[in-house]
Every structure is written in structure tokens, then in C-alpha cells.
Amino acid sequence: QKEVEQDPGPLSVPEGAIVSLNCTYSNSAFQYFMWYRQYSRKGPELLMYTYSSGNKEDGRFTAQVDKSSKYISLFIRDSQPSDSATYLCAMSYNTDKLIFGTGTRLQVFP
Amino acid sequence: EADIYQTPRYLVIGTGKKITLECSQTMGHDKMYWYQQDPGMELHLIHYSYGVNSTEKGDLSSESTVSRIRTEHFPLTLESARPSHTSQYLCASRVGAIGEQYFGPGTRLTVT
């Protein structure tokens, strides 16, 4: 069983929709949770970083961590075609090595 | 915004050739990382470094080697490329003690 599970999608939504992306994990020692966005043929770009449980908001993006359920989410409000990319969750227990999900491919159509 | 660079961006090379993938960062980060990414698969850590003259193997076994002679430079070398080495290679560096890693644009390697 993988330490981090992420639905690969693809997820296709209309412009303006609210998008929910999720990851589950098995290691309760994870403390640091990140979401990266990766455009085709580019490197991952850090979107959100959260320590332990709770919510964090940045513009149209909200990251949620539920450690009791071992579940993290990224919400994108008012989605735009420019949000079309692969979204990777990543987590760590010692702030050093990151464990990544496989990524969810999102397509936002006009 | 992170300043981390990788060259070449794309490389097609024949089997048996020696190749070096370059990675450099201008932020003075001590920790640097190399990942391998195949389509639809998670990133796998293949090498990392905590500073000059420090290199460690990652979780995924790799035939590549790395060196860290200067803080800003972390090249990866394949002595004899094989088709199984075809993949995207991503370099990253870490800021401070918080944990986020910042990635370069990647090198897409194809070995024929």
C-alpha cells in the first residue's frame, strides 16, 4: 500500500466551478502538508503549505488537513482555464524528505 | 520566487553515452534534491545533499551519481545511459527549516 493515495483523474470542470482535490495517507507521523501545481512539461510549483491540522486560505485556494481522518484537500474557487494542470499533494514527517501523491490532472474548460 | 535552473531542458541521446544533467540555484540553499518522475507516477527521490561535499542516495535506486562541490551546483551524471533511464529528472532545493521544496523546470531525457 502506498503511503499517499491520490486519484489521478482526469477531472474536467467548467470555468467558475469549485474544484475539490484530495489525498489520503497512512502514516500518522506526517506533520507537513503541501500542494504543488505542475503544468505540462514544467517543474512542480508550490501552491500551499500547511503544518499539522487546520485550514489555510490564499486567494482562490484553500487547503484543509484532517489528521484524524488522514485526509487532506485543496479547494479551488472560481476555477479558471489557467488552473488546468496536474495537482500533486506532498507530505513529510521530518521537514526533509517529501512523499508525493501521483497527482490529479485537472482540466477547466471555458 | 525560486531561482533554480536545469539544463538541458530536453535531451535525446544514444545508449552507452555519458551524460550530465545540470542543476543550479542562486538562493544559497544548503539542501538540494534530485527526483525522477515518470508519466502518471509520483515523484521519486533519487539523490539529495545537505551541503557541500554531502551526498546521499534517495528512496529509489538509481544508477546515476551526483556531486556537490559548490553550494549552488548539484549535477547528476549517468556514466552509461540506457533506455530504462528515459524519464523526467527534477531538481529541487529547500528553503530554511520550514520544509517547502522549490523545483526547477526539469530535464526530459530520452535514451534511444
Tab-separated table of C-alpha atoms in Angstrom:
chain	number	residue	atom	x	y	z
A	1	GLN	CA	0.000	0.000	0.000
A	2	LYS	CA	1.301	3.436	-0.916
A	3	GLU	CA	1.853	5.926	1.868
A	4	VAL	CA	-0.035	8.598	-0.074
A	5	GLU	CA	-3.028	7.917	-2.311
A	6	GLN	CA	-4.329	10.413	-4.835
A	7	ASP	CA	-6.964	9.935	-7.526
A	8	PRO	CA	-5.205	10.531	-10.864
A	9	GLY	CA	-8.329	11.879	-12.562
A	10	PRO	CA	-8.624	13.410	-15.061
A	11	LEU	CA	-11.094	15.824	-13.525
A	12	SER	CA	-12.899	18.035	-16.031
A	13	VAL	CA	-14.950	21.022	-14.799
A	14	PRO	CA	-16.493	24.148	-16.345
A	15	GLU	CA	-14.986	27.554	-15.728
A	16	GLY	CA	-16.225	29.068	-12.466
A	17	ALA	CA	-16.752	25.726	-10.733
A	18	ILE	CA	-15.463	24.877	-7.264
A	19	VAL	CA	-12.864	22.129	-7.501
A	20	SER	CA	-12.056	19.714	-4.703
A	21	LEU	CA	-8.816	17.717	-4.852
A	22	ASN	CA	-7.986	15.150	-2.204
A	23	CYS	CA	-5.287	12.875	-0.849
A	24	THR	CA	-5.344	10.218	1.819
A	25	TYR	CA	-2.344	8.949	3.692
A	26	SER	CA	-1.474	6.111	6.031
A	27	ASN	CA	1.426	7.460	8.106
A	28	SER	CA	0.098	9.314	11.157
A	29	ALA	CA	3.550	10.832	11.697
A	30	PHE	CA	3.140	13.227	8.759
A	31	GLN	CA	3.127	16.807	10.027
A	32	TYR	CA	3.824	18.936	6.944
A	33	PHE	CA	1.453	19.011	4.005
A	34	MET	CA	1.932	20.683	0.665
A	35	TRP	CA	0.131	21.126	-2.618
A	36	TYR	CA	2.053	21.642	-5.832
A	37	ARG	CA	0.761	22.605	-9.261
A	38	GLN	CA	2.555	21.231	-12.303
A	39	TYR	CA	1.899	22.454	-15.814
A	40	SER	CA	2.733	20.202	-18.708
A	41	ARG	CA	6.496	19.898	-19.259
A	42	LYS	CA	7.277	22.135	-16.275
A	43	GLY	CA	8.521	21.545	-12.745
A	44	PRO	CA	6.101	21.492	-9.788
A	45	GLU	CA	5.275	24.899	-8.293
A	46	LEU	CA	4.475	25.174	-4.586
A	47	LEU	CA	0.896	26.361	-4.052
A	48	MET	CA	0.067	25.790	-0.414
A	49	TYR	CA	1.929	24.692	2.690
A	50	THR	CA	0.260	23.624	5.944
A	51	TYR	CA	1.675	22.433	9.210
A	52	SER	CA	-0.442	19.941	11.197
A	53	SER	CA	-4.235	20.212	11.087
A	54	GLY	CA	-6.458	23.075	10.056
A	55	ASN	CA	-7.251	25.287	7.122
A	56	LYS	CA	-5.189	27.747	5.141
A	57	GLU	CA	-6.514	30.149	2.558
A	58	ASP	CA	-4.668	32.008	-0.178
A	59	GLY	CA	-6.802	33.827	-2.723
A	60	ARG	CA	-8.947	31.289	-4.560
A	61	PHE	CA	-7.148	28.347	-2.932
A	62	THR	CA	-7.954	26.710	0.410
A	63	ALA	CA	-6.003	23.814	1.882
A	64	GLN	CA	-7.515	21.626	4.592
A	65	VAL	CA	-5.835	18.991	6.724
A	66	ASP	CA	-7.799	16.475	8.798
A	67	LYS	CA	-5.232	14.434	10.661
A	68	SER	CA	-7.836	12.360	12.469
A	69	SER	CA	-9.055	11.050	9.113
A	70	LYS	CA	-5.612	11.184	7.444
A	71	TYR	CA	-7.141	13.254	4.672
A	72	ILE	CA	-6.084	16.485	3.008
A	73	SER	CA	-7.931	18.625	0.495
A	74	LEU	CA	-7.312	21.523	-1.837
A	75	PHE	CA	-10.271	23.638	-2.902
A	76	ILE	CA	-10.137	25.956	-5.881
A	77	ARG	CA	-12.907	28.543	-6.098
A	78	ASP	CA	-13.980	30.227	-9.324
A	79	SER	CA	-11.793	27.894	-11.341
A	80	GLN	CA	-10.168	29.287	-14.484
A	81	PRO	CA	-8.833	27.612	-17.638
A	82	SER	CA	-5.371	28.679	-16.433
A	83	ASP	CA	-5.857	26.329	-13.455
A	84	SER	CA	-5.684	23.374	-15.856
A	85	ALA	CA	-2.670	21.412	-14.621
A	86	THR	CA	-1.701	18.408	-12.535
A	87	TYR	CA	-2.006	18.943	-8.782
A	88	LEU	CA	0.361	16.987	-6.551
A	89	CYS	CA	-0.030	16.546	-2.832
A	90	ALA	CA	3.125	16.020	-0.798
A	91	MET	CA	3.785	15.400	2.852
A	92	SER	CA	6.612	14.921	5.267
A	93	TYR	CA	7.252	13.963	8.872
A	94	ASN	CA	10.697	15.416	9.295
A	95	THR	CA	10.508	18.508	7.062
A	96	ASP	CA	13.086	16.928	4.822
A	97	LYS	CA	12.043	14.131	2.513
A	98	LEU	CA	8.730	14.617	0.801
A	99	ILE	CA	6.348	11.799	-0.087
A	100	PHE	CA	4.290	12.676	-3.152
A	101	GLY	CA	0.955	11.519	-4.484
A	102	THR	CA	0.695	10.576	-8.144
A	103	GLY	CA	-1.082	13.834	-8.974
A	104	THR	CA	-4.603	14.663	-10.171
A	105	ARG	CA	-4.945	16.050	-13.662
A	106	LEU	CA	-7.448	18.921	-13.761
A	107	GLN	CA	-8.953	20.447	-16.865
A	108	VAL	CA	-11.074	23.589	-16.647
A	109	PHE	CA	-12.990	24.270	-19.854
A	110	PRO	CA	-14.400	27.680	-20.849
B	1	GLU	CA	10.087	33.245	-6.483
B	2	ALA	CA	12.658	30.476	-6.506
B	3	ASP	CA	15.638	30.715	-8.869
B	4	ILE	CA	16.590	27.195	-9.754
B	5	TYR	CA	17.781	26.230	-13.198
B	6	GLN	CA	18.201	22.994	-15.056
B	7	THR	CA	19.979	22.317	-18.330
B	8	PRO	CA	19.397	20.895	-20.801
B	9	ARG	CA	15.607	21.014	-20.786
B	10	TYR	CA	15.361	18.192	-23.317
B	11	LEU	CA	17.966	15.586	-24.244
B	12	VAL	CA	17.803	12.705	-26.702
B	13	ILE	CA	20.884	10.528	-26.584
B	14	GLY	CA	22.013	7.077	-27.664
B	15	THR	CA	22.606	4.089	-25.420
B	16	GLY	CA	26.014	3.952	-23.756
B	17	LYS	CA	26.684	7.673	-23.742
B	18	LYS	CA	27.770	9.519	-20.619
B	19	ILE	CA	25.525	12.417	-19.685
B	20	THR	CA	25.461	15.096	-17.038
B	21	LEU	CA	22.304	16.948	-16.087
B	22	GLU	CA	22.998	20.354	-14.619
B	23	CYS	CA	21.169	21.987	-11.715
B	24	SER	CA	21.998	25.313	-10.137
B	25	GLN	CA	20.292	27.650	-7.693
B	26	THR	CA	21.090	31.216	-6.764
B	27	MET	CA	19.378	31.295	-3.372
B	28	GLY	CA	22.186	29.859	-1.260
B	29	HIS	CA	20.068	26.883	-0.172
B	30	ASP	CA	22.030	24.175	1.603
B	31	LYS	CA	19.723	21.284	0.767
B	32	MET	CA	19.222	20.107	-2.782
B	33	TYR	CA	17.382	17.135	-4.263
B	34	TRP	CA	17.024	15.114	-7.451
B	35	TYR	CA	13.732	13.424	-8.296
B	36	GLN	CA	12.680	11.126	-11.108
B	37	GLN	CA	9.169	11.451	-12.490
B	38	ASP	CA	7.506	9.109	-14.964
B	39	PRO	CA	4.094	9.863	-16.534
B	40	GLY	CA	1.238	9.166	-14.120
B	41	MET	CA	3.624	8.245	-11.343
B	42	GLU	CA	4.667	10.008	-8.167
B	43	LEU	CA	7.997	11.792	-7.862
B	44	HIS	CA	10.689	9.533	-6.509
B	45	LEU	CA	13.704	10.890	-4.641
B	46	ILE	CA	16.937	9.541	-6.115
B	47	HIS	CA	19.625	11.769	-4.531
B	48	TYR	CA	19.915	14.556	-2.006
B	49	SER	CA	22.562	16.755	-0.465
B	50	TYR	CA	22.702	18.678	2.811
B	51	GLY	CA	25.583	20.852	1.725
B	52	VAL	CA	28.991	20.945	0.086
B	53	ASN	CA	30.657	17.513	-0.055
B	54	SER	CA	27.480	15.850	1.276
B	55	THR	CA	25.513	13.462	-0.954
B	56	GLU	CA	23.067	10.677	-0.116
B	57	LYS	CA	21.041	8.179	-2.100
B	58	GLY	CA	17.299	8.567	-2.018
B	59	ASP	CA	14.478	6.081	-1.745
B	60	LEU	CA	14.518	4.995	-5.388
B	61	SER	CA	17.558	3.053	-6.515
B	62	SER	CA	19.320	4.844	-9.345
B	63	GLU	CA	22.421	4.155	-11.407
B	64	SER	CA	23.161	7.862	-11.501
B	65	THR	CA	25.679	9.686	-9.314
B	66	VAL	CA	25.793	13.233	-8.001
B	67	SER	CA	28.351	15.662	-6.660
B	68	ARG	CA	28.175	18.829	-4.577
B	69	ILE	CA	31.397	20.791	-4.843
B	70	ARG	CA	29.717	24.189	-4.670
B	71	THR	CA	26.600	25.205	-2.741
B	72	GLU	CA	24.815	26.436	-5.848
B	73	HIS	CA	25.572	23.484	-8.117
B	74	PHE	CA	24.256	19.869	-7.922
B	75	PRO	CA	24.900	17.947	-11.162
B	76	LEU	CA	23.659	14.425	-11.851
B	77	THR	CA	25.687	12.042	-14.021
B	78	LEU	CA	24.838	8.831	-15.839
B	79	GLU	CA	28.033	7.038	-16.887
B	80	SER	CA	26.328	4.865	-19.492
B	81	ALA	CA	22.805	5.818	-20.493
B	82	ARG	CA	20.231	3.080	-21.157
B	83	PRO	CA	16.640	3.220	-22.457
B	84	SER	CA	15.442	2.429	-18.900
B	85	HIS	CA	16.841	5.839	-17.869
B	86	THR	CA	14.283	7.596	-20.048
B	87	SER	CA	12.340	9.843	-17.668
B	88	GLN	CA	11.920	13.386	-16.420
B	89	TYR	CA	14.516	14.485	-13.880
B	90	LEU	CA	13.607	17.272	-11.474
B	91	CYS	CA	15.984	19.203	-9.255
B	92	ALA	CA	14.790	20.974	-6.106
B	93	SER	CA	16.193	22.993	-3.262
B	94	ARG	CA	14.845	23.715	0.174
B	95	VAL	CA	14.434	26.981	1.990
B	96	GLY	CA	15.357	27.222	5.672
B	97	ALA	CA	13.857	24.903	8.270
B	98	ILE	CA	10.228	25.104	7.187
B	99	GLY	CA	10.236	22.351	4.642
B	100	GLU	CA	8.983	23.609	1.320
B	101	GLN	CA	10.993	22.482	-1.682
B	102	TYR	CA	11.247	24.589	-4.801
B	103	PHE	CA	11.657	22.851	-8.128
B	104	GLY	CA	13.473	23.588	-11.341
B	105	PRO	CA	11.767	23.170	-14.726
B	106	GLY	CA	13.070	19.631	-15.230
B	107	THR	CA	15.112	17.779	-17.839
B	108	ARG	CA	13.267	15.365	-20.059
B	109	LEU	CA	15.716	12.614	-21.002
B	110	THR	CA	15.150	10.116	-23.789
B	111	VAL	CA	17.687	7.357	-24.338
B	112	THR	CA	17.366	5.591	-27.684
